[in-house]
Amino acid sequence: MHPKLEGAVLKLGRAHHYLVAVNKMLGEYQLQVLAAQKAQADAASRGVPMILQNPTPPSKEWAVLVGEFVHNVRSGLDYVVYELIGHQASASVRRRFERDIQFPIYLTEKRWDAHLRPTTYCGKTRKPRNEWMLKLTEECRAYLSGLQPYQAGEQSAVNAHPIAILQRLSNIDKHRTLNVVFLDLPADMSFVTDMESLRRVRHMESQTGIGGADRSDDPEMDVKVGLPFQVAFEDGTPLTVLPGIYNFAAMVVNQCDADFFS
């Protein structure tokens, strides 16, 4: 790895540290939830009165760890383009644009192109918003363009792109509040207090087709262990996207090292 990328490597190393911590907490939390659900199901199969309820949501500590992860990945990518400018242009050019340089993330090609062109306002021509990018080689700009979420095509794919998710999480963490994670259960989840209520709920579901499957009126034949759940952010994005974000950033660092610093 080129010495100029040492900062990016260190930032991603810290990000990996927080990613491991988050994954560990996620695994422990899932085991706790499944154990509680199994205990509830076992009680139901024996005819013991029971209450199905949401497990305790993840603690605020999760949000802190995720915020640190997001910050370090974003900073690592910013380090890459900062060093690219110094390497392909000059240190003086980099100092000139120091406040503007950050890893570009664009959801539309139109916006990408617009920020590389001069604009006119009240008869005056303004320099491109991303003028610093014009100091990069055409090959390097093409590479950065190829990484953009808009290249994914369909809007759903664009929104699911690793750095599109990174941008959303980073903006939340910087400008509004810490990323809140919570337990996401199906909207048709039934909460009952005893076996007779459970029997009535199952009968209603079998008549209405809720859940998309035939159900038995006998609760002992219809108790599920491991109810569907996921730990997610406010917008419903599952916490399991974090490794993909890290892997994408690591790929960028390695590719830039090979293509532009060797």
Short mmCIF file of N, CA, C and O in Angstrom, two decimals, residues 96 171 197 221:
data_model
loop_
_atom_site.label_atom_id
_atom_site.label_comp_id
_atom_site.label_asym_id
_atom_site.label_seq_id
_atom_site.Cartn_x
_atom_site.Cartn_y
_atom_site.Cartn_z
N ARG A 96 -5.55 24.66 -2.09
CA ARG A 96 -6.53 25.60 -2.64
C ARG A 96 -7.96 25.08 -2.49
O ARG A 96 -8.90 25.85 -2.20
N ASN A 171 -25.27 11.62 6.97
CA ASN A 171 -26.03 12.86 7.11
C ASN A 171 -26.86 12.86 8.38
O ASN A 171 -26.98 13.88 9.06
N SER A 197 -57.31 -16.72 23.71
CA SER A 197 -57.12 -15.59 22.80
C SER A 197 -56.26 -16.00 21.62
O SER A 197 -56.51 -15.62 20.47
N MET A 221 -50.34 -26.71 17.27
CA MET A 221 -49.84 -27.06 15.95
C MET A 221 -49.37 -25.82 15.18
O MET A 221 -48.94 -25.92 14.06
#
